[in-house]
Coordinates of C-alpha atoms in Angstrom, one line a residue:
Chain A
M1 CA -31.7 5.7 -5.0
N2 CA -29.0 7.9 -6.5
L3 CA -27.1 7.6 -3.3
I4 CA -26.6 3.9 -3.9
L5 CA -26.7 3.6 -7.6
E6 CA -24.1 6.2 -8.5
P7 CA -21.4 4.8 -6.2
I8 CA -22.1 1.3 -7.4
V9 CA -21.5 2.3 -11.0
K10 CA -18.3 4.1 -10.1
I11 CA -17.1 1.1 -8.0
L12 CA -17.7 -1.3 -10.8
I13 CA -15.9 0.9 -13.3
V14 CA -12.9 1.4 -10.9
L15 CA -12.8 -2.3 -10.1
F16 CA -12.9 -3.2 -13.8
I17 CA -10.1 -0.8 -14.6
N18 CA -8.0 -2.0 -11.6
L19 CA -8.4 -5.7 -12.6
T20 CA -7.4 -5.0 -16.2
L21 CA -4.5 -2.9 -15.0
V22 CA -3.4 -5.7 -12.7
S23 CA -3.3 -8.2 -15.5
Y24 CA -1.3 -5.9 -17.8
L25 CA 0.9 -4.8 -14.9
V26 CA 2.0 -8.4 -14.4
L27 CA 2.8 -8.6 -18.1
I28 CA 4.7 -5.3 -18.1
E29 CA 6.6 -6.5 -15.1
R30 CA 7.6 -9.7 -16.8
K31 CA 8.5 -7.9 -20.0
V32 CA 10.6 -5.2 -18.2
S33 CA 12.4 -7.8 -16.1
A34 CA 13.1 -9.8 -19.3
Y35 CA 14.6 -6.9 -21.1
I36 CA 16.6 -5.9 -18.0
Q37 CA 18.0 -9.5 -17.9
N38 CA 18.5 -9.6 -21.7
R39 CA 15.7 -12.1 -22.3
I40 CA 12.6 -11.9 -24.4
G41 CA 9.9 -12.6 -21.8
P42 CA 6.4 -14.0 -22.5
N43 CA 5.7 -13.9 -26.2
R44 CA 3.8 -17.1 -27.1
V45 CA 0.2 -16.3 -26.0
G46 CA -1.2 -13.6 -28.4
P47 CA 0.8 -10.9 -30.1
W48 CA 3.8 -9.7 -28.0
G49 CA 2.4 -12.0 -25.2
L50 CA -0.6 -9.7 -24.7
L51 CA -2.9 -12.6 -23.7
Q52 CA -0.5 -14.1 -21.3
S53 CA -2.4 -12.9 -18.2
V54 CA -5.7 -14.4 -19.5
A55 CA -3.9 -17.7 -19.9
D56 CA -2.5 -17.4 -16.3
V57 CA -5.9 -16.7 -14.8
V58 CA -7.5 -19.6 -16.6
K59 CA -4.7 -21.9 -15.4
L60 CA -5.3 -20.7 -11.8
F61 CA -9.0 -21.6 -12.1
F62 CA -8.3 -25.2 -13.1
K63 CA -5.7 -25.9 -10.4
E64 CA -6.4 -28.0 -7.4
D65 CA -7.0 -26.1 -4.1
I66 CA -4.7 -27.8 -1.6
V67 CA -5.1 -27.0 2.1
P68 CA -2.5 -28.8 4.3
K69 CA -4.1 -31.1 6.8
D70 CA -2.8 -29.3 9.9
A71 CA -3.8 -25.9 8.7
N72 CA -6.7 -23.9 10.1
K73 CA -9.1 -24.2 7.2
F74 CA -11.2 -21.1 7.8
I75 CA -8.4 -18.7 8.4
H76 CA -6.4 -20.2 5.6
S77 CA -9.1 -19.1 3.1
L78 CA -10.0 -15.9 5.0
A79 CA -6.4 -14.5 4.7
P80 CA -6.3 -14.0 0.9
V81 CA -9.8 -12.5 1.0
I82 CA -8.7 -9.9 3.5
S83 CA -5.7 -9.0 1.4
V84 CA -7.7 -8.5 -1.7
V85 CA -10.5 -6.6 0.0
V86 CA -8.0 -4.2 1.6
A87 CA -6.1 -3.7 -1.6
F88 CA -9.1 -2.8 -3.6
S89 CA -11.3 -0.9 -1.2
T90 CA -8.5 1.6 -0.4
F91 CA -9.2 3.1 -3.8
A92 CA -12.6 4.3 -2.6
V93 CA -11.4 7.6 -1.2
I94 CA -8.9 8.5 -3.9
P95 CA -10.0 11.3 -6.3
F96 CA -9.1 10.3 -9.8
G97 CA -10.5 13.4 -11.5
N98 CA -12.1 16.7 -10.7
K99 CA -15.7 16.8 -11.9
I100 CA -17.2 15.6 -15.2
T101 CA -20.5 16.6 -16.8
L102 CA -22.3 13.8 -18.6
Y103 CA -25.7 14.3 -20.2
G104 CA -26.3 17.5 -18.1
N105 CA -25.5 15.9 -14.7
E106 CA -22.3 16.7 -12.8
Y107 CA -20.4 13.8 -11.3
N108 CA -17.6 13.9 -8.7
L109 CA -14.8 11.7 -9.9
V110 CA -14.2 10.1 -6.5
I111 CA -16.1 7.2 -5.0
A112 CA -16.4 8.5 -1.4
D113 CA -15.5 12.1 -0.6
V114 CA -15.0 11.9 3.1
N115 CA -13.4 14.5 5.3
V116 CA -10.9 12.0 6.9
G117 CA -9.7 10.4 3.6
V118 CA -6.1 10.2 4.7
L119 CA -7.1 8.3 7.9
V120 CA -9.4 5.9 6.0
I121 CA -6.5 5.0 3.7
L122 CA -4.0 4.5 6.6
A123 CA -6.6 2.4 8.5
L124 CA -7.3 0.2 5.6
T125 CA -3.7 -0.3 4.6
S126 CA -2.8 -1.3 8.2
L127 CA -5.6 -4.0 8.0
G128 CA -3.5 -5.5 5.2
V129 CA -1.0 -6.8 7.8
Y130 CA -3.7 -9.2 8.9
G131 CA -4.0 -10.9 5.5
I132 CA -0.3 -11.7 5.5
T133 CA 0.1 -12.5 9.2
L134 CA -2.9 -14.8 9.3
S135 CA -1.9 -16.6 6.1
G136 CA 1.6 -17.2 7.7
W137 CA 0.1 -18.5 10.9
S138 CA -2.7 -20.6 9.6
S139 CA -0.7 -22.6 7.1
N140 CA 1.2 -24.4 10.0
N141 CA 4.4 -24.2 7.9
K142 CA 7.6 -22.9 9.4
Y143 CA 8.5 -20.9 6.3
S144 CA 5.1 -19.3 6.2
L145 CA 5.2 -18.4 9.8
L146 CA 8.6 -16.8 9.5
G147 CA 7.4 -14.9 6.4
G148 CA 4.3 -13.7 8.2
L149 CA 6.2 -12.6 11.2
R150 CA 8.8 -10.7 9.2
S151 CA 6.2 -9.1 7.2
S152 CA 4.1 -7.9 10.1
A153 CA 7.2 -6.5 11.9
Q154 CA 8.3 -4.8 8.7
M155 CA 4.9 -3.3 7.8
I156 CA 4.2 -1.9 11.3
S157 CA 7.7 -0.4 11.5
Y158 CA 7.4 1.5 8.3
E159 CA 3.8 2.5 9.0
L160 CA 5.2 4.9 11.7
S161 CA 7.4 6.9 9.3
M162 CA 4.7 6.7 6.6
G163 CA 2.2 8.2 9.0
I164 CA 4.5 11.0 10.2
S165 CA 5.8 11.9 6.7
L166 CA 2.2 12.7 5.7
I167 CA 1.7 15.3 8.5
G168 CA 3.8 17.9 6.6
I169 CA 1.0 17.9 4.0
L170 CA -1.7 18.1 6.5
L171 CA 0.0 21.1 8.1
M172 CA 0.0 22.9 4.7
T173 CA -3.5 22.0 3.6
Q174 CA -5.1 22.0 7.1
S175 CA -7.4 19.2 5.9
M176 CA -7.5 15.4 5.6
R177 CA -10.0 15.5 2.7
L178 CA -8.1 14.1 -0.3
T179 CA -10.1 16.2 -2.8
Q180 CA -9.0 19.3 -1.0
I181 CA -5.4 18.2 -0.8
V182 CA -5.4 17.8 -4.6
A183 CA -7.2 21.1 -5.1
E184 CA -4.6 22.9 -3.1
Q185 CA -1.9 21.6 -5.5
G186 CA -3.1 23.7 -8.4
G187 CA -1.2 26.8 -9.3
Y188 CA 2.5 27.4 -9.5
I189 CA 5.6 28.2 -7.5
F190 CA 7.5 31.2 -8.9
G191 CA 5.1 31.1 -11.8
F192 CA 6.4 28.0 -13.6
I193 CA 6.9 25.0 -11.2
P194 CA 3.6 23.2 -10.5
N195 CA 2.5 23.7 -6.9
W196 CA 2.8 20.0 -6.1
N197 CA 3.7 18.7 -2.7
I198 CA 6.8 16.9 -4.0
F199 CA 8.5 20.3 -4.5
L200 CA 7.3 21.6 -1.1
Q201 CA 7.9 18.4 0.9
P202 CA 10.8 16.6 -0.9
I203 CA 12.0 14.8 2.3
G204 CA 8.5 13.8 3.2
F205 CA 8.1 12.4 -0.3
I206 CA 11.2 10.3 -0.2
I207 CA 10.3 8.9 3.3
F208 CA 6.8 8.2 2.1
L209 CA 8.0 6.5 -1.1
V210 CA 10.4 4.2 0.8
S211 CA 7.8 3.4 3.3
T212 CA 5.4 2.5 0.5
F213 CA 7.9 0.1 -0.9
A214 CA 8.1 -1.6 2.5
E215 CA 4.3 -1.6 3.0
T216 CA 3.6 -3.2 -0.3
N217 CA 6.4 -5.8 0.3
R218 CA 8.2 -5.0 -2.9
L219 CA 11.9 -5.3 -3.5
P220 CA 14.2 -4.1 -1.9
F221 CA 11.9 -4.8 1.1
D222 CA 10.4 -8.2 0.0
L223 CA 11.9 -10.2 2.9
P224 CA 8.5 -11.8 3.7
E225 CA 8.9 -13.8 0.6
A226 CA 12.7 -13.9 0.2
E227 CA 12.8 -17.0 -2.1
E228 CA 16.3 -18.0 -1.2
E229 CA 15.5 -18.3 2.6
L230 CA 11.8 -18.9 2.9
V231 CA 10.7 -20.7 -0.3
G232 CA 7.5 -18.7 -1.0
G233 CA 7.2 -16.9 2.4
Y234 CA 3.7 -16.5 3.7
H235 CA 2.1 -18.1 0.6
T236 CA 4.2 -21.3 0.5
E237 CA 1.1 -23.4 1.3
Y238 CA -1.3 -21.7 -1.1
S239 CA -2.3 -23.0 -4.5
G240 CA -4.9 -22.2 -7.2
M241 CA -7.0 -19.1 -6.8
K242 CA -6.0 -18.5 -3.2
F243 CA -2.5 -18.0 -4.4
G244 CA -4.0 -15.9 -7.3
L245 CA -5.8 -13.7 -4.8
F246 CA -2.5 -12.9 -3.0
F247 CA -0.9 -12.2 -6.3
L248 CA -3.9 -9.9 -7.3
A249 CA -3.7 -8.2 -3.9
E250 CA 0.0 -7.5 -4.3
Y251 CA -0.4 -5.8 -7.6
A252 CA -3.7 -4.1 -6.6
S253 CA -2.1 -2.6 -3.5
M254 CA 0.8 -1.4 -5.7
I255 CA -1.8 0.4 -7.9
T256 CA -3.5 1.9 -4.9
A257 CA -0.2 2.9 -3.3
S258 CA 0.8 4.6 -6.5
A259 CA -2.5 6.4 -6.7
F260 CA -2.1 7.6 -3.1
I261 CA 1.4 8.8 -3.9
V262 CA 0.1 10.7 -6.9
T263 CA -2.7 12.2 -4.9
L264 CA -0.6 13.4 -2.0
F265 CA 2.6 14.4 -3.7
L266 CA 2.3 14.6 -7.5
G267 CA -0.7 16.8 -7.8
G268 CA -3.4 14.1 -8.2
W269 CA -5.5 14.9 -11.3
Q270 CA -3.9 18.4 -11.7
A271 CA -2.6 18.8 -15.2
P272 CA -0.2 21.7 -15.3
F273 CA -0.4 24.6 -17.8
I274 CA -3.8 23.3 -19.0
E275 CA -5.5 26.7 -18.4
Y276 CA -3.4 28.4 -21.1
F277 CA -5.3 26.5 -23.8
N278 CA -8.9 27.1 -24.6
F279 CA -10.4 23.6 -24.0
S280 CA -14.1 23.0 -23.3
P281 CA -14.8 21.9 -19.7
F282 CA -15.5 18.3 -20.9
V283 CA -12.1 18.0 -22.6
I284 CA -10.4 19.5 -19.5
S285 CA -12.1 16.8 -17.3
L286 CA -10.8 14.1 -19.7
L287 CA -7.3 15.6 -19.8
Q288 CA -7.3 15.7 -15.9
L289 CA -8.4 12.0 -15.8
S290 CA -5.6 11.0 -18.2
A291 CA -3.1 13.2 -16.3
F292 CA -3.9 11.1 -13.2
A293 CA -3.6 7.8 -15.2
I294 CA -0.3 8.8 -16.7
K295 CA 1.2 9.8 -13.3
V296 CA 0.0 6.6 -11.7
L297 CA 1.6 4.6 -14.6
F298 CA 4.9 6.4 -14.2
V299 CA 5.0 5.6 -10.5
L300 CA 4.1 2.0 -11.2
L301 CA 6.9 1.8 -13.8
F302 CA 9.3 3.2 -11.2
F303 CA 8.2 0.5 -8.7
I304 CA 9.0 -2.2 -11.4
L305 CA 12.3 -0.7 -12.4
I306 CA 13.4 -0.5 -8.7
R307 CA 12.4 -4.2 -8.2
W308 CA 14.7 -5.4 -10.9
T309 CA 17.7 -3.2 -10.3
I310 CA 18.2 -3.1 -6.6
P311 CA 19.3 -6.0 -4.3
R312 CA 17.3 -7.0 -1.2
F313 CA 18.1 -5.6 2.2
R314 CA 19.2 -7.8 5.1
Y315 CA 16.6 -8.0 7.9
D316 CA 18.6 -6.1 10.5
Q317 CA 19.4 -3.4 7.9
L318 CA 15.8 -3.1 7.1
M319 CA 14.8 -2.6 10.7
N320 CA 17.7 -0.2 11.3
I321 CA 16.6 2.0 8.4
G322 CA 13.0 2.0 9.6
W323 CA 13.6 2.8 13.2
K324 CA 16.9 4.7 13.3
V325 CA 16.9 6.7 10.1
M326 CA 13.3 7.1 8.8
L327 CA 11.6 7.7 12.1
P328 CA 13.8 10.5 13.4
L329 CA 14.1 12.0 9.9
S330 CA 10.3 12.2 9.4
L331 CA 9.9 13.8 12.9
L332 CA 12.6 16.3 11.9
N333 CA 10.8 17.0 8.7
L334 CA 7.6 17.6 10.7
I335 CA 9.3 20.1 13.0
V336 CA 10.9 22.0 10.1
T337 CA 7.7 22.2 8.1
A338 CA 5.7 23.4 11.2
F339 CA 8.4 26.1 11.8
L340 CA 8.4 27.3 8.2
I341 CA 4.6 27.5 8.3
L342 CA 4.8 29.4 11.5
I343 CA 7.1 32.1 10.0
N344 CA 4.9 32.2 6.9
I345 CA 7.3 30.8 4.4
L346 CA 5.2 27.8 3.3
Chain T
M1 CA -22.7 8.9 7.9
E2 CA -23.8 9.5 4.3
P3 CA -20.4 10.0 2.7
Y4 CA -19.2 6.7 4.2
I5 CA -21.9 4.6 2.4
P6 CA -19.7 4.2 -0.7
I7 CA -16.8 2.9 1.3
F8 CA -19.0 0.2 2.8
L9 CA -20.3 -0.6 -0.7
M10 CA -16.7 -0.9 -1.9
L11 CA -15.9 -3.3 0.9
V12 CA -19.0 -5.4 0.2
I13 CA -18.4 -5.6 -3.6
S14 CA -14.7 -6.4 -3.3
T15 CA -15.4 -9.1 -0.7
A16 CA -18.1 -10.5 -3.1
L17 CA -15.5 -10.5 -5.9
A18 CA -13.0 -12.4 -3.9
I19 CA -15.5 -15.0 -2.7
I20 CA -16.8 -15.5 -6.2
L21 CA -13.3 -16.1 -7.5
L22 CA -12.6 -18.6 -4.7
K23 CA -15.9 -20.5 -5.2
L24 CA -15.5 -20.6 -9.0
Q25 CA -12.1 -22.2 -8.6
Q26 CA -13.4 -24.7 -6.1
S27 CA -16.1 -25.8 -8.5
L28 CA -13.7 -25.9 -11.6
G29 CA -10.5 -27.3 -10.1
P30 CA -9.8 -31.1 -9.6
K31 CA -9.9 -32.7 -6.2
N32 CA -7.6 -35.7 -5.7
P33 CA -6.1 -35.2 -2.2
N34 CA -3.7 -37.8 -0.9
K35 CA -1.6 -38.0 2.3
E36 CA 1.6 -36.7 0.7
K37 CA -0.1 -33.8 -1.0
L38 CA -1.7 -32.6 2.1
S39 CA 1.4 -32.7 4.3
T40 CA 3.2 -29.5 5.1
Y41 CA 5.9 -28.4 2.7
E42 CA 9.4 -28.7 4.3
S43 CA 11.8 -28.8 1.4
G44 CA 11.0 -32.5 0.8
M45 CA 11.7 -33.7 4.3
E46 CA 9.2 -35.2 6.7
P47 CA 7.8 -32.3 8.7
I48 CA 9.4 -32.1 12.1
R49 CA 7.0 -30.9 14.9
S50 CA 4.3 -28.2 14.5
A51 CA 5.1 -24.7 13.2
H52 CA 3.1 -23.2 16.1
E53 CA 6.0 -22.9 18.5
R54 CA 7.9 -20.2 20.2
F55 CA 9.6 -17.5 18.1
S56 CA 12.0 -14.7 18.7
I57 CA 10.9 -12.1 21.3
K58 CA 12.1 -9.3 19.1
Y59 CA 8.9 -9.5 17.1
Y60 CA 6.9 -8.8 20.3
M61 CA 9.2 -5.9 21.1
V62 CA 8.6 -4.3 17.7
A63 CA 4.8 -4.8 18.1
V64 CA 4.7 -3.2 21.5
L65 CA 6.9 -0.3 20.4
F66 CA 4.7 0.2 17.4
I67 CA 1.6 0.5 19.5
L68 CA 3.3 3.1 21.7
F69 CA 4.6 5.2 18.8
D70 CA 1.5 4.8 16.6
I71 CA -0.7 6.2 19.3
E72 CA 1.6 9.2 19.5
V73 CA 1.5 9.6 15.7
I74 CA -2.3 9.7 15.8
F75 CA -2.1 12.6 18.3
F76 CA -0.2 14.6 15.6
Y77 CA -3.1 14.4 13.1
P78 CA -5.7 16.7 14.9
W79 CA -2.9 19.0 15.8
A80 CA -1.7 19.3 12.2
V81 CA -5.2 20.0 10.8
N82 CA -5.6 22.9 13.3
F83 CA -2.0 24.1 13.2
K84 CA -2.6 27.5 11.5
M85 CA -5.3 28.3 14.1
L86 CA -3.1 27.3 17.1
G87 CA -0.1 29.3 15.9
L88 CA 3.0 29.7 18.2
F89 CA 1.2 28.0 21.1
G90 CA 0.6 24.9 19.1
F91 CA 4.2 24.8 17.8
V92 CA 5.7 25.1 21.3
E93 CA 3.3 22.5 22.7
M94 CA 4.2 20.1 19.9
L95 CA 8.0 20.6 20.5
V96 CA 7.4 19.6 24.1
F97 CA 5.5 16.5 23.0
I98 CA 8.1 15.5 20.5
G99 CA 10.8 16.1 23.2
I100 CA 9.0 13.6 25.5
L101 CA 8.7 11.2 22.6
F102 CA 12.4 11.4 21.8
I103 CA 13.3 10.7 25.5
G104 CA 11.3 7.5 25.2
Y105 CA 12.9 6.8 21.8
F106 CA 16.5 7.2 23.1
Y107 CA 15.6 5.0 26.1
V108 CA 14.5 2.3 23.8
L109 CA 17.6 2.6 21.6
H110 CA 19.9 2.6 24.7
K111 CA 18.2 -0.5 26.1
G112 CA 19.0 -2.2 22.7
A113 CA 15.3 -3.1 22.0
L114 CA 15.9 -2.4 18.3
K115 CA 19.0 -4.5 17.9
W116 CA 18.7 -7.2 15.3
D117 CA 21.8 -9.4 15.3

């Protein structure tokens, strides 16, 4: 019983937090973009526009669902579902805290603690390509098809360097279990720098970050939906909640990607220097949870700032960076890391 | 199998969430289809031919190369997890493996399979 009930409670809490975060992330994105462009941004619905997302969701519910007559109806509705499921379920293996004791019971703050966590995440995120490719193909629209094709080529190209840039961490931790990868990031280098992988694997971190931008189709890699060339890209023919699901998936995968970055490179739930204070175990658990949340929010803010300050790549530039810069660089990083471990420096 | 149950639960619950959202909209939203509304969007023009036609071969090339390289990437994972146990032997073996991979990579580059102009 506990085997089923405990994960379900955790899943519902995580989904609720993710959905709330998505709606406010949209608002933050619109506000940040407005301030960058010297505008005010949404400010009519609720104080400071705080209820704007609620209004948007209600509007999506009352819109007509239009499926073009030449489209493949089943795949047309399947594609947004795939995108959302992949974006949310990736969170299942990410540890968002250490352990928490509630009413005498100890709970692990991770939904599924599997020994191949890294592989599960890579497998699920690569399924995300299907959502976009199928939506592009099934709409029977030329813009959608081009958007879907571009997107699949881009995502698979960057998946390679993403996969290789992680290996440096696996070499150091000797495990693919995410909880162990986080646990190994406790402690300090030279006694004052937190032992996070970003300081041990700076090149791996940069490659992984850039690949994540490409994988989540965010600017500067948002060619699948480059408005000036492709109208709406793969979701040109989507309306109502199906469009809403793509929108949800985009932001949810941004959150999961940030959580993955934090887990792998920024120490996960590790809050540095916490052991110098005499907190009770419960307070420490809460502080670790909030450390994770704060780190994720910072990465999300970085995503948003990049989107509104950097112009889009051209498609040939994008492919050249992926195959001719990132791929060799990540392999080089792998060899150097392996060598440093071999001579006992890392 | 036991640790994987929550992942399946997560997949089931998020699928249910997505389907509920879609069904809710289908029951709430209006339905007044007409011929113009259901035609494919093509910047206001009459749609010319179907979209399911031939497209650039470069996308196929990228897909094939991806499969080749991705399989090689997967071979790195078990090696990386056992690296400290394998020691110098593992390092040299992997250098040979990466060397072979690079020969293939330079062949692909030289053939111009990754040119996008």
